[in-house]
Every structure is written in structure tokens, then in C-alpha cells.
mmCIF file of C-alpha atoms in Angstrom:
data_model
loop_
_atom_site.group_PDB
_atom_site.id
_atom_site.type_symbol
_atom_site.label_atom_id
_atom_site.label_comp_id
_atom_site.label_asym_id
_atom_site.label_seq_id
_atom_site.Cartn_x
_atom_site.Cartn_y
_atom_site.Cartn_z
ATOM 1 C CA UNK A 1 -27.192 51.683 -48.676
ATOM 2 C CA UNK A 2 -29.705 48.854 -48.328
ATOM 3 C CA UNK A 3 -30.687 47.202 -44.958
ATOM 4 C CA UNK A 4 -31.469 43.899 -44.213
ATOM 5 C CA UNK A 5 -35.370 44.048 -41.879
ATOM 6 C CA UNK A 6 -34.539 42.905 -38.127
ATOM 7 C CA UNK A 7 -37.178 39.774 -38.814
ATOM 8 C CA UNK A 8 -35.785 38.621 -41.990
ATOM 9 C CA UNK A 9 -34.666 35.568 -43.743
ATOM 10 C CA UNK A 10 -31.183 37.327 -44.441
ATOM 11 C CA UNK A 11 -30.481 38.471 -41.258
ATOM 12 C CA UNK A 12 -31.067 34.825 -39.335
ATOM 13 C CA UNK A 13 -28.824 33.311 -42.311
ATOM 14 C CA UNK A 14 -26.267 36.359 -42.137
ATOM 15 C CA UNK A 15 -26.298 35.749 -37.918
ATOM 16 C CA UNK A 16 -25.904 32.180 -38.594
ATOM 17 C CA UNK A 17 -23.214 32.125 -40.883
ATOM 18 C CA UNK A 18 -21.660 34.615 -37.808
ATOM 19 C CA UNK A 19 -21.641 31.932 -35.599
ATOM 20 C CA UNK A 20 -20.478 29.312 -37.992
ATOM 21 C CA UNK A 21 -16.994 31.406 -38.665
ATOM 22 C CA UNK A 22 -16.854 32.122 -34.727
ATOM 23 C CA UNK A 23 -18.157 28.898 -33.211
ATOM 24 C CA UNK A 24 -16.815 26.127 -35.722
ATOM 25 C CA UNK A 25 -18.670 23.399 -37.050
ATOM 26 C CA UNK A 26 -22.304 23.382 -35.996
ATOM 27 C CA UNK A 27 -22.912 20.597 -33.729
ATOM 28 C CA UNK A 28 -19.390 20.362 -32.433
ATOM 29 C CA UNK A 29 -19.452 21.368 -28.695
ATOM 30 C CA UNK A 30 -15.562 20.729 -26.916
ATOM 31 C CA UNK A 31 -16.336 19.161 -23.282
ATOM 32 C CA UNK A 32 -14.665 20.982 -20.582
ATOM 33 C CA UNK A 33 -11.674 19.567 -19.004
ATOM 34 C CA UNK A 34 -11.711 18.023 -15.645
ATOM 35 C CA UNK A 35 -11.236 20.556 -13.126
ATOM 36 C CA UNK A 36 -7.838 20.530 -11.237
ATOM 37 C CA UNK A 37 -9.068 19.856 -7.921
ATOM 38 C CA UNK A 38 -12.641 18.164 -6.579
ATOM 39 C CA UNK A 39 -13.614 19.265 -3.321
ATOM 40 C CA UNK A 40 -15.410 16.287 -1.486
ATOM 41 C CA UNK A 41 -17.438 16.054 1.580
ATOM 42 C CA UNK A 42 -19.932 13.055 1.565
ATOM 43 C CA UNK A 43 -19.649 9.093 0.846
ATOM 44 C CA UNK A 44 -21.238 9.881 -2.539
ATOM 45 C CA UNK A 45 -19.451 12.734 -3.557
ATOM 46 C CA UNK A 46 -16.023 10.862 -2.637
ATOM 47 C CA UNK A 47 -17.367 7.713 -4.224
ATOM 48 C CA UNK A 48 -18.414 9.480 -7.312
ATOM 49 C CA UNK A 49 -15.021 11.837 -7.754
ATOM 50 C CA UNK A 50 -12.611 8.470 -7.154
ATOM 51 C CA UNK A 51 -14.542 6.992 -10.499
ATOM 52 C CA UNK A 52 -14.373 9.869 -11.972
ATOM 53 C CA UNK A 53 -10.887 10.578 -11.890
ATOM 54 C CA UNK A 54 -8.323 11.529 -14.490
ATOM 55 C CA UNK A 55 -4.200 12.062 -14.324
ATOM 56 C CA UNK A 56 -3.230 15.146 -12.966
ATOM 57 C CA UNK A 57 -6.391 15.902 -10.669
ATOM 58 C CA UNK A 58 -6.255 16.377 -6.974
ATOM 59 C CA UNK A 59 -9.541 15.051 -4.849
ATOM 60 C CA UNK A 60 -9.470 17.104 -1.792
ATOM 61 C CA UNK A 61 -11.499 15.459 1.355
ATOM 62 C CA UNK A 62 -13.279 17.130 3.994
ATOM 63 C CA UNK A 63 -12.669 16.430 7.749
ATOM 64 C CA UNK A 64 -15.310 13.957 8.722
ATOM 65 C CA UNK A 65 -15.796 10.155 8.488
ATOM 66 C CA UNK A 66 -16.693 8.632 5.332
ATOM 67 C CA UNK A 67 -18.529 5.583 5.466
ATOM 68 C CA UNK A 68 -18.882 2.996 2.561
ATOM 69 C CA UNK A 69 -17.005 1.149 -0.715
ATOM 70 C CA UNK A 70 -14.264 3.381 -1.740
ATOM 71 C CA UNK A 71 -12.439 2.218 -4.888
ATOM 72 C CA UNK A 72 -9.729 3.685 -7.886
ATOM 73 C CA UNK A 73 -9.926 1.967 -11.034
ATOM 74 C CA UNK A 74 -8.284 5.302 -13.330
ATOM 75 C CA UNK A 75 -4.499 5.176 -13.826
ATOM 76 C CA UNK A 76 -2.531 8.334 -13.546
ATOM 77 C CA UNK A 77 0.426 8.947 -15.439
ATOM 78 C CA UNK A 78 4.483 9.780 -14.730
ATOM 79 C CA UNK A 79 3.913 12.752 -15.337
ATOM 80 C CA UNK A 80 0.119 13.476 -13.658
ATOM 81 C CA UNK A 81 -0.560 11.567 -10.846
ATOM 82 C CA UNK A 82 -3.830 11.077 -9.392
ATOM 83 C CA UNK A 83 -3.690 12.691 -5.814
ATOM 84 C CA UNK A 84 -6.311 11.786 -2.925
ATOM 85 C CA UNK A 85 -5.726 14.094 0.163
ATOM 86 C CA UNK A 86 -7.163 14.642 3.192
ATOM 87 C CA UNK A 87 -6.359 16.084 6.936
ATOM 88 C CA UNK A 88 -6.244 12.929 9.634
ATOM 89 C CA UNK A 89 -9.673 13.568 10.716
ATOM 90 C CA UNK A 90 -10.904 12.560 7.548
ATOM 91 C CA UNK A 91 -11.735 8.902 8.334
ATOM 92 C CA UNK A 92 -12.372 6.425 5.846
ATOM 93 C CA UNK A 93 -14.968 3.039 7.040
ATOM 94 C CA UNK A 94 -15.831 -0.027 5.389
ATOM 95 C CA UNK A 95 -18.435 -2.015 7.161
ATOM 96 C CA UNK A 96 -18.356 -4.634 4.534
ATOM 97 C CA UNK A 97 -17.811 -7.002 3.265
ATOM 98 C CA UNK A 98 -21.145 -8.252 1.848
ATOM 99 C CA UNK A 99 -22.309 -9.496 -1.330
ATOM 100 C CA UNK A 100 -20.558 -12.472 -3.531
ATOM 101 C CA UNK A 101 -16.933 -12.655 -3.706
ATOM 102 C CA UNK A 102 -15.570 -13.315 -6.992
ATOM 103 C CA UNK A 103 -13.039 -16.592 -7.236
ATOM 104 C CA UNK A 104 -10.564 -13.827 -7.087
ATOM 105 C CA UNK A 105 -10.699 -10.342 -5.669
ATOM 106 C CA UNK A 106 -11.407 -7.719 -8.343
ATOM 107 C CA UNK A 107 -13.703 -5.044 -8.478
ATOM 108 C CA UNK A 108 -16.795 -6.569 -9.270
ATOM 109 C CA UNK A 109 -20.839 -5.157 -9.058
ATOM 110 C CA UNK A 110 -23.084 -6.253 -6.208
ATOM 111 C CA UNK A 111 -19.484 -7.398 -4.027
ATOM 112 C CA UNK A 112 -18.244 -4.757 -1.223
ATOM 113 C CA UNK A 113 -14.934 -6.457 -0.382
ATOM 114 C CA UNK A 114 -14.834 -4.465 2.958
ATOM 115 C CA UNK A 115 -11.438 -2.912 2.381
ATOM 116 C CA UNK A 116 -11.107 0.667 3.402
ATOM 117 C CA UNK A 117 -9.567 1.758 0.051
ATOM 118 C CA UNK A 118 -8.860 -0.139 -2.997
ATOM 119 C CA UNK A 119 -6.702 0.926 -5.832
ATOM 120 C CA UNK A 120 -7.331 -1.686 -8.549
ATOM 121 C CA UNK A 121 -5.404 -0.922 -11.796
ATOM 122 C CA UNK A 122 -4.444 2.481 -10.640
ATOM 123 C CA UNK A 123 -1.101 3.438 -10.863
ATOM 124 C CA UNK A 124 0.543 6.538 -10.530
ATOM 125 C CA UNK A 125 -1.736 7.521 -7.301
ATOM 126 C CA UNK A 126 -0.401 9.592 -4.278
ATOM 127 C CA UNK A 127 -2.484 8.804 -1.336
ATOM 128 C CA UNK A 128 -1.763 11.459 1.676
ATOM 129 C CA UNK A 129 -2.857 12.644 5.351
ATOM 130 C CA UNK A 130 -6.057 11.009 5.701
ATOM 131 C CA UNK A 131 -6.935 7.989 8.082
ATOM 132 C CA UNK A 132 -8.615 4.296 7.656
ATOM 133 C CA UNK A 133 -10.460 2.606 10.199
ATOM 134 C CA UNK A 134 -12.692 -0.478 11.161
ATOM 135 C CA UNK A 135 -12.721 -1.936 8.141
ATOM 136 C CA UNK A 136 -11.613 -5.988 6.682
ATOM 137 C CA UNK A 137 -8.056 -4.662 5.145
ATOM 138 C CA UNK A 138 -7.128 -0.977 5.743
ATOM 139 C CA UNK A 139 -5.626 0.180 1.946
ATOM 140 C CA UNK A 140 -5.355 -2.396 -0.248
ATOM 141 C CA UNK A 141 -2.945 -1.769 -4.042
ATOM 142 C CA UNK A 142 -3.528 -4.327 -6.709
ATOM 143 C CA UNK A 143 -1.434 -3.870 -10.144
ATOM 144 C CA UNK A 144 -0.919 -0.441 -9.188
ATOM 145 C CA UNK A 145 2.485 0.274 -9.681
ATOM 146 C CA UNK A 146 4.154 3.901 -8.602
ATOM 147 C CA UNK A 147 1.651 4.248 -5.737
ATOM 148 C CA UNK A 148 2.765 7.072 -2.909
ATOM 149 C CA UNK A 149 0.937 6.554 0.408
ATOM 150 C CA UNK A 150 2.624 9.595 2.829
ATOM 151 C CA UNK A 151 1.191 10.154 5.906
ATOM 152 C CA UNK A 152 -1.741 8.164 6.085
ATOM 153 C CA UNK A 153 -2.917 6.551 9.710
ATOM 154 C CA UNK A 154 -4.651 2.818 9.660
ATOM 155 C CA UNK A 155 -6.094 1.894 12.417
ATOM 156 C CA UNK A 156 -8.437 -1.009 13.932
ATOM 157 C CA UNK A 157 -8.478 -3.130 11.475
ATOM 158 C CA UNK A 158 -9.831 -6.769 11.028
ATOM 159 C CA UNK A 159 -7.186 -7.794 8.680
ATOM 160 C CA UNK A 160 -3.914 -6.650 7.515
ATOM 161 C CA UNK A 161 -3.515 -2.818 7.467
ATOM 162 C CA UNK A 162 -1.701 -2.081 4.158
ATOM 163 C CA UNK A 163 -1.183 -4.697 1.308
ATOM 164 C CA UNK A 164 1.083 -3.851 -1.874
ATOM 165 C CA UNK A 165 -0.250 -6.645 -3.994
ATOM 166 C CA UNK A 166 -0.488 -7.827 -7.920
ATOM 167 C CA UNK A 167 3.041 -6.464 -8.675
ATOM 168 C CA UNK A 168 2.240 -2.753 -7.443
ATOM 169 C CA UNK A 169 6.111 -2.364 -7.951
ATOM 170 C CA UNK A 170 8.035 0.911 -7.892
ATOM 171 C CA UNK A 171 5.422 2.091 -5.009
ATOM 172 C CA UNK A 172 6.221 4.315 -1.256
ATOM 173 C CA UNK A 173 4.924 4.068 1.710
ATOM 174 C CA UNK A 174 6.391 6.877 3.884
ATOM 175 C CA UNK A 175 5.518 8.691 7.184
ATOM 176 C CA UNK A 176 2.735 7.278 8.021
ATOM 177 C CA UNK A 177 1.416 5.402 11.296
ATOM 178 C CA UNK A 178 -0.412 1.391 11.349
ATOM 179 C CA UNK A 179 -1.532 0.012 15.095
ATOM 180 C CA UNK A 180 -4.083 -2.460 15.912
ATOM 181 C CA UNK A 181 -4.669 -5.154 12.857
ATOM 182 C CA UNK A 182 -5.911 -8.432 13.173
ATOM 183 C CA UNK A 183 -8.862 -7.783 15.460
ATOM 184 C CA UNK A 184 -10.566 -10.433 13.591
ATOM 185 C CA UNK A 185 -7.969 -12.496 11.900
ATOM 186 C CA UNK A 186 -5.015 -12.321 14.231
ATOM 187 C CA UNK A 187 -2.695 -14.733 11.930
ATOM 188 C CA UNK A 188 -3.673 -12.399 9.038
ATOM 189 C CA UNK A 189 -3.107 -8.904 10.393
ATOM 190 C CA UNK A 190 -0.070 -7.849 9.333
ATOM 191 C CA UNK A 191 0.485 -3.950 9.426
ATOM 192 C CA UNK A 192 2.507 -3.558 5.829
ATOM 193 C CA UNK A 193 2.291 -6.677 3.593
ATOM 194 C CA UNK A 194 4.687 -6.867 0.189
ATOM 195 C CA UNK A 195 3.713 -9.102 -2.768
ATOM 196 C CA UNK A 196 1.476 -12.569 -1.866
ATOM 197 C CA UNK A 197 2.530 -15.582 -0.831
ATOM 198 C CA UNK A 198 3.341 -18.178 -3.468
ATOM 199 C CA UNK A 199 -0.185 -19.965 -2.502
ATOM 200 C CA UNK A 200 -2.243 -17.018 -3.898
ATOM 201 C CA UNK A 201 0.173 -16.067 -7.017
ATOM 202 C CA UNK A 202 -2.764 -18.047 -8.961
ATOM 203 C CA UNK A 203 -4.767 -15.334 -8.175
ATOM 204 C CA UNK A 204 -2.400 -12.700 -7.322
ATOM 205 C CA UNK A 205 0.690 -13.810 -10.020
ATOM 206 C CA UNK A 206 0.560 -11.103 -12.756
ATOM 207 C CA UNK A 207 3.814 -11.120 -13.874
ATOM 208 C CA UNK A 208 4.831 -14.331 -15.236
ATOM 209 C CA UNK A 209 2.907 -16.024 -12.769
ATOM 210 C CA UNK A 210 4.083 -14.648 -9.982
ATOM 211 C CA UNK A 211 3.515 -11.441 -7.594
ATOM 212 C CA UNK A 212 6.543 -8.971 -8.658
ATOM 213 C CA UNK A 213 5.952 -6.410 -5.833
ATOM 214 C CA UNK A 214 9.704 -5.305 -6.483
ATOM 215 C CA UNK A 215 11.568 -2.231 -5.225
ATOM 216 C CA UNK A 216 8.828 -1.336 -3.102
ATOM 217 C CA UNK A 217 9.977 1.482 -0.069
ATOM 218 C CA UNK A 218 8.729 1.680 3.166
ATOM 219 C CA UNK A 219 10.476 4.576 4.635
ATOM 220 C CA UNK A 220 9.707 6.275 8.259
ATOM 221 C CA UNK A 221 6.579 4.749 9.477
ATOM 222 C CA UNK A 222 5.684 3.662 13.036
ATOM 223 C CA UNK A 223 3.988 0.482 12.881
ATOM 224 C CA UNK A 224 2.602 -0.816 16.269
ATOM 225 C CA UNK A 225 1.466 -1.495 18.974
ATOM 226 C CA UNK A 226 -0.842 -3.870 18.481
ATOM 227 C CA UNK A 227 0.172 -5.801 15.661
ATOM 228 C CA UNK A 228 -1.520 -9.144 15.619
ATOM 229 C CA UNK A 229 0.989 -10.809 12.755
ATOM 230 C CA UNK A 230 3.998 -9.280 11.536
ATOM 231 C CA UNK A 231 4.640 -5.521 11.337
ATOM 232 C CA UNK A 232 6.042 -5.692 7.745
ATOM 233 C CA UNK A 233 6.062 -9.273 6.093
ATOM 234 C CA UNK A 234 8.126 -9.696 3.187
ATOM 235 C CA UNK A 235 6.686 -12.086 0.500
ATOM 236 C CA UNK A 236 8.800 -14.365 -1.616
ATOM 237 C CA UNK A 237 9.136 -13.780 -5.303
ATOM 238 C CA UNK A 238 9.960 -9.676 -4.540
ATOM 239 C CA UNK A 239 12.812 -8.122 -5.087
ATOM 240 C CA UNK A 240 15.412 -5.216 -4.341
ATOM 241 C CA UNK A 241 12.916 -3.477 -2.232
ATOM 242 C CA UNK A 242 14.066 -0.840 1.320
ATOM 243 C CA UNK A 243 12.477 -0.857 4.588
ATOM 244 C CA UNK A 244 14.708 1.941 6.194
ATOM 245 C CA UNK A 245 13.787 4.446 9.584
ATOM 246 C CA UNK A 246 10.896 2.628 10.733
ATOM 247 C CA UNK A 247 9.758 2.451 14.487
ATOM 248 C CA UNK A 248 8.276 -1.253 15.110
ATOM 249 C CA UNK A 249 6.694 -1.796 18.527
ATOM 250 C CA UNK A 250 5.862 -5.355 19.003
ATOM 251 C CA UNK A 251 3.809 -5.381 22.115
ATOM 252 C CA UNK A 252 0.784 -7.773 21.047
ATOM 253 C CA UNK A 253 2.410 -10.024 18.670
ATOM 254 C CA UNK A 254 0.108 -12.723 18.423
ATOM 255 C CA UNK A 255 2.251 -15.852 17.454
ATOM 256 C CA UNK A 256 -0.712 -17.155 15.039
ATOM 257 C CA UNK A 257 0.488 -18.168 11.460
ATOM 258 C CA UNK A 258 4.004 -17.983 12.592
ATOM 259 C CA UNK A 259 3.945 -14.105 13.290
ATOM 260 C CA UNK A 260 6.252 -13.603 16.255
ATOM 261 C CA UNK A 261 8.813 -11.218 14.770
ATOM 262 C CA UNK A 262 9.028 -7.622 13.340
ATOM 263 C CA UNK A 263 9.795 -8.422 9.757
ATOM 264 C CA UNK A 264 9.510 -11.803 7.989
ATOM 265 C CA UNK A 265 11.976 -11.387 4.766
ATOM 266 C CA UNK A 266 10.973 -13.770 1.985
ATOM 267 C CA UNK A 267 11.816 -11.342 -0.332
ATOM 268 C CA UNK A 268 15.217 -10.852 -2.248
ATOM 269 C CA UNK A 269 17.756 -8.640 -2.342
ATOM 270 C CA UNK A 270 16.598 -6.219 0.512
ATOM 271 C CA UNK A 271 18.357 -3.102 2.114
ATOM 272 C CA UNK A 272 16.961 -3.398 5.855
ATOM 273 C CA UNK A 273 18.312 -0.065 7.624
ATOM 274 C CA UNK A 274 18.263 2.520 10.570
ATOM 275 C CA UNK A 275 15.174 0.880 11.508
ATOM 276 C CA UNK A 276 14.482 0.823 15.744
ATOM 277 C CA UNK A 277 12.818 -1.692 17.090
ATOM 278 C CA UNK A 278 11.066 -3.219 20.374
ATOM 279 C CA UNK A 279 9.063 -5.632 22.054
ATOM 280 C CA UNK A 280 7.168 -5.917 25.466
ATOM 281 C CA UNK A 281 4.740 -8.166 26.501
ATOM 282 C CA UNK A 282 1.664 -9.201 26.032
ATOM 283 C CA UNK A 283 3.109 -10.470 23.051
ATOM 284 C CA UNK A 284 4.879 -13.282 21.000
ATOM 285 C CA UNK A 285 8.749 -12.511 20.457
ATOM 286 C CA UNK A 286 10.927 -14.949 19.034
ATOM 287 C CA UNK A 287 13.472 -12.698 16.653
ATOM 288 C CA UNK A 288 13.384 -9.021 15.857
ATOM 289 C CA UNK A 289 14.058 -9.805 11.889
ATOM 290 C CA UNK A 290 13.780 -13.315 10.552
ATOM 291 C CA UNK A 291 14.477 -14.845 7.151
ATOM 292 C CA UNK A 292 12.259 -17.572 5.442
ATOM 293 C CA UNK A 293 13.464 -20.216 2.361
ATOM 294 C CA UNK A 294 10.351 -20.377 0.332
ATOM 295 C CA UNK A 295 10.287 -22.749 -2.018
ATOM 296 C CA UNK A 296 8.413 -21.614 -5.409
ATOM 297 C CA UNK A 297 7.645 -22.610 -8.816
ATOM 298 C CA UNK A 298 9.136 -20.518 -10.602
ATOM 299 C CA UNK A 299 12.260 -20.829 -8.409
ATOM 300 C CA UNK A 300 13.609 -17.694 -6.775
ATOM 301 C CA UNK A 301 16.588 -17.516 -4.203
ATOM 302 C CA UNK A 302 13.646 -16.293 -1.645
ATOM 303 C CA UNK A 303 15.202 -14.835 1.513
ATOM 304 C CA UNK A 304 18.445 -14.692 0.174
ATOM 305 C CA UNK A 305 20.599 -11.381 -0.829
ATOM 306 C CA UNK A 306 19.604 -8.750 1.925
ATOM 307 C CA UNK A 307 21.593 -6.889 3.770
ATOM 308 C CA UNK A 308 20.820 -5.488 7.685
ATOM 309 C CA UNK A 309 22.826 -1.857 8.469
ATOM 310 C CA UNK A 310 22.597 0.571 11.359
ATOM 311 C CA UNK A 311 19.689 -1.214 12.766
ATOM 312 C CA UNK A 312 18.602 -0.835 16.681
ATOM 313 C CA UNK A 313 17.182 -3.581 18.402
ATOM 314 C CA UNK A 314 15.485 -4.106 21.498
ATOM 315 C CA UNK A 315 14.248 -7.720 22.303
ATOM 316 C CA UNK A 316 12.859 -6.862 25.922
ATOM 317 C CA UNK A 317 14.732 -9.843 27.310
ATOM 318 C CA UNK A 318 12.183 -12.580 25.380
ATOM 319 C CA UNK A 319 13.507 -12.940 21.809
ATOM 320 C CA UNK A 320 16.633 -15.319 20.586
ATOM 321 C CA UNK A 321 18.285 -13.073 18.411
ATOM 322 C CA UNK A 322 18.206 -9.195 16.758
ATOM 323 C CA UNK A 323 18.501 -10.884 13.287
ATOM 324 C CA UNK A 324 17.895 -14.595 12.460
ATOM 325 C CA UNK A 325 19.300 -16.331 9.189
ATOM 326 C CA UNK A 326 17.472 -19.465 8.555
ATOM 327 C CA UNK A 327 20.002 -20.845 6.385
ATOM 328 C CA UNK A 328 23.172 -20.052 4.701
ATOM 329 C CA UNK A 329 23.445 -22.899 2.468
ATOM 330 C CA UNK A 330 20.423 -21.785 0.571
ATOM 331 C CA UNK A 331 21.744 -18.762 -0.218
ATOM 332 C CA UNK A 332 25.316 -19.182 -0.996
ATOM 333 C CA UNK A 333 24.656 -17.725 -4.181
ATOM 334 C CA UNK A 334 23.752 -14.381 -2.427
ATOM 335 C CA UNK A 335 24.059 -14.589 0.791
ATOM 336 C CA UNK A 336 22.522 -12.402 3.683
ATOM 337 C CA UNK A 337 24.685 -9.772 5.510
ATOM 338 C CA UNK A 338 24.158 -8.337 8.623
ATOM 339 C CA UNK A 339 26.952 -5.754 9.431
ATOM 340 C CA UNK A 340 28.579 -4.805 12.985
ATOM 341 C CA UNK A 341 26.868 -1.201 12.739
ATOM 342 C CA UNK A 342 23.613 -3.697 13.400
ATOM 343 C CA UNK A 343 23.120 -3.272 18.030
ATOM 344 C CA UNK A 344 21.009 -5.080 20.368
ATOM 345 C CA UNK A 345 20.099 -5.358 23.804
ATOM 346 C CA UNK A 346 17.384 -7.510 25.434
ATOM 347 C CA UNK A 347 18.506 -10.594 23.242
ATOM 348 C CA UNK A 348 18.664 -14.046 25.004
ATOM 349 C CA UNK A 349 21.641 -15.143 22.304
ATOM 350 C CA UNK A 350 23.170 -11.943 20.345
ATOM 351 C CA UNK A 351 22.509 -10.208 17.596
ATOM 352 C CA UNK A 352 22.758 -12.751 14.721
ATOM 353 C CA UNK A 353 23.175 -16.093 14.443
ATOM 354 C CA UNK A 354 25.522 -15.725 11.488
ATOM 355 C CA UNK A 355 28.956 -13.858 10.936
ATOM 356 C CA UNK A 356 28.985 -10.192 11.507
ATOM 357 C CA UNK A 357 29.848 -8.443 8.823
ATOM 358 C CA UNK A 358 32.413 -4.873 9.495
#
């Protein structure tokens, strides 16, 4: 039998055509996938994993404090969310903002909006255990629908602590802990914000003009003390969200921009239940839960349809009422309920100024 010489022509074609039948195509090289989990433990590795991320992946945080722009522009799916983790001693900061703000906010070069973290476009992100502090906003979701935040603490913040805006409907926040907002902005430093106000749907109104943050959850959280604004404020134009086994302490309600209450309800169609709350001073108190009448183009019955159960209040001998409806006659077409398993104590006038419901 003949044999093809080590050095020749033959054998390079013959070891060629090898790798052709073994290798496919020549010049086709398959990209590995994204790993399952990215291990971060710097402001540019965290920076760099959050824009690089893809459905299904896990980005796993260090203990340690994290200081710069943090953003999530990559969308995971039903079926793969996106998951950013972290024990509480991983501490995100933002000590923007700086830069030129666009008309209206959206990720844009050369602008550091100061928020702590910013999903933008991102849905289908579970955001768990780690903690934001000292920044404008604490976590801010724009048209990021299906977000999870579970056990997250925000804390010190100049703004409002955690805002579900741009119709980030379908979303959770669950078991986690907001105190101190509004060191800056008092009127503006609400601890949990849903939707926008009907003033900023020209920015914020995605969905038909307007800011469908609808059936939103906010389940277990202590929010407070130190609460400038509201601890949850309920924007108009949502609907059919639940705000159920919360803890609101109201010790420092500021009274600026009308914030002297635990929840302002706006909103539509709302199950508001087994929530306790209380309120000692310094502080302003004038109702534990109040209802607002918003008018809006398009028309909505804002404030209207939601129902109180099994709630606890405490007004610490300063506010009116547990629960007060600011009008019936606007909402005749769904009215508000507030049922007899609803208690108070601490109330100058009762527990509702409307009939209790058994």
C-alpha cells in the first residue's frame, strides 16, 4: 500500500477535507451562549453585565457598594426572566444626576439621570435582596411590564424611592423595606409611586396616551419611617391593582404637595387589604387612606371602584378618619367600599366618612 509523505500536498488537502466533514463549513464559527449566571463585583463589571444581558441569565452581585449609572435596557421573556440578585450589603449609589436631560427621561448618552437603578424597556426582570441608597430616585421601571422587585431595601433617597412608571403593568413589589425619601424634594418623595400623574402622561402616556400601570401588587413591604410624601401614591388612569400586608409608619409625613396620608388612591378598581398602619409625630396626618377625583382627558372614573378589607389603623390621635372618600357622587357608577372588618383607633372622627359596608 502507498503512503501519502508527512509534508505533502495530499496530506494538508486529505487533513483539510477532515476538518471540513467534522467542523462544517469553513468560516462558520457558532458563538457561545451566554453563560447562565455572571458573577459581578465592581461598578464596571455590573455596568457592563446589565447591558449585556439576555432572558434567562442570572447577574449575581457581590457584597460591597457599587457606585455609578446602573441601567437595563434587554427584555426578558415569560418564560426567562432576567434576574439581578444580590445579599443587602450589596449597595447600589447614584451620585448623579449630571449631564443634559432629555425633554423626557430616557436613556440617553452623556445624561446620568441619578436614579439608583433604571429598567427602561425591560420587562420580565426579577430584581431581589440587594439595597439602594443616596441617590435622586431609588429604582425607577419605565415600560417594563412583569417586573418582580422581592426583598430589596431603599433607603436615603432624594426623591421618591420606587416608581412603576410608563405602563410597567402586571409588575410585584413584595417583601421589601423603603424609609427616608424626599431628603431633597420632600413633596416628591414618595416611597412606592404607581403610574404618573395625568400632567406627565405627555411624557409618561404610552398606552393610548395615558400611563396604564394596571394590576400592579405591592404585597408585604414596610414602608417608613421617614416618608417625606406619601408611602404608596396611587396615580389616576391605573387600574385593578392590590396593595395588601403592608406595614406603613407615618412618622415624618411632610404635608408638602398634599402628602399627609398613607396612601393617596387615584387609581381604579383597587383591593386595599390586611394592611397595618400608624402615625406619630413629627409628622403631617390628616387620613390614614384618602381618595382623589382626578379629572383626565381621556376620562377615567379615577378614585372610584376600590374596596378597603381587614385593614388596621392607627391615627395616633391626629388624623380625621382611617379611610376618607372624597366623593360619592363621582363614583356612583362604582363606588368605593370600605367594609366593617376595616378597625381604627387614634381617629379624631371614625373610621370612614362613608357607609360601612358588612
Amino acid at each position: 500500500m502507498s503512503r501519502i509523505p508527512a509534508r505533502s500536498p495530499l496530506r494538508a488537502l486529505a487533513v483539510a477535507a477532515c476538518c471540513l466533514v467534522v467542523g462544517g463549513p469553513v468560516g462558520t464559527v457558532e458563538a457561545a451562549p451566554p453563560p447562565d449566571t455572571v458573577e459581578v463585583g465592581t461598578t464596571a463589571q455590573l455596568q457592563a453585565a446589565l447591558a449585556a444581558a439576555s432572558p434567562g441569565q442570572t447577574i449575581k452581585m457581590a457584597a460591597g457598594t457599587y457606585r455609578g449609572s446602573f441601567q437595563a435596557t434587554k427584555p426578558g421573556t415569560a418564560a426567562k426572566p432576567i434576574t439581578l440578585t444580590g445579599p443587602a450589603d450589596a449597595v447600589l449609589v447614584n451620585d448623579g444626576p449630571s449631564g443634559e436631560a432629555p425633554d423626557c427621561p430616557a436613556p440617553t448618552p452623556g445624561w446620568d439621570s441619578g436614579y439608583g437603578l433604571w429598567l427602561s424597556g425591560a420587562a420580565y426582570w426579577n430584581l431581589t435582596g440587594f439595597t439602594v441608597r443616596e441617590s435622586k430616585k431609588g429604582i425607577v421601571v419605565d415600560a417594563s411590564p412583569h417586573t418582580t422587585i422581592d426583598g430589596v431595601t431603599v433607603d436615603r433617597i432624594d426623591e421618591e424611592a420606587i416608581h412603576f412608571r410608563r405602563s410597567s403593568a402586571d409588575s410585584v413589589l413584595k417583601n421589601s423595606t423603603v424609609t427616608n425619601t424626599g431628603l431633597v424634594q420632600k413633596g416628591y418623595g414618595e416611597g412606592v409611586y404607581l403610574g404618573s400623574a395625568n400632567s406627565n402622561w405627555a411624557c409618561h402616556g404610552n398606552s393610548g396616551g395615558v400611563d396604564r400601570g394596571d394590576r400592579i401588587q405591592v404585597l408585604g413591604n414596610h414602608i417608613g419611617p421617614g416618608i417625606a410624601a406619601e408611602p404608596i401614591d396611587v396615580k389616576e388612569g391605573t387600574f385593578e391593582g392590590v396593595i395588601k400586608g403592608n406595614t406603613f409608619d407615618g412618622k415624618g409625613i411632610s404635608g408638602e404637595n398634599s402628602a399627609d396620608s398613607w396612601i393617596d388612591v387615584k387609581g381604579i378598581g383597587y383591593t386595599i387589604e390586611d394592611n397595618t398602619g400608624t402615625f406619630s409625630e413629627p409628622g403631617t396626618f390628616a387620613n390614614g387612606y384618602e381618595t382623589h377625583n382626578t379629572s383626565t382627558n381621556p376620562s377615567f372614573d379615577n378614585g372610584c371602584g376600590n374596596v378597603w378589607r381587614n385593614n388596621k389603623s392607627d391615627l395616633g390621635g391626629v388624623g380625621e378618619y382611617a379611610i376618607k372618600i372624597s366623593s360619592t357622587a363621582k363614583c356612583k357608577a362604582r363606588p368605593n367600599v370600605v367594609y366593617a372588618s376595616n378597625t381604627v383607633t387614634g381617629a379624631k372622627a371614625g373610621l370612614t366618612n362613608i357607609p360601612v359596608t358588612p
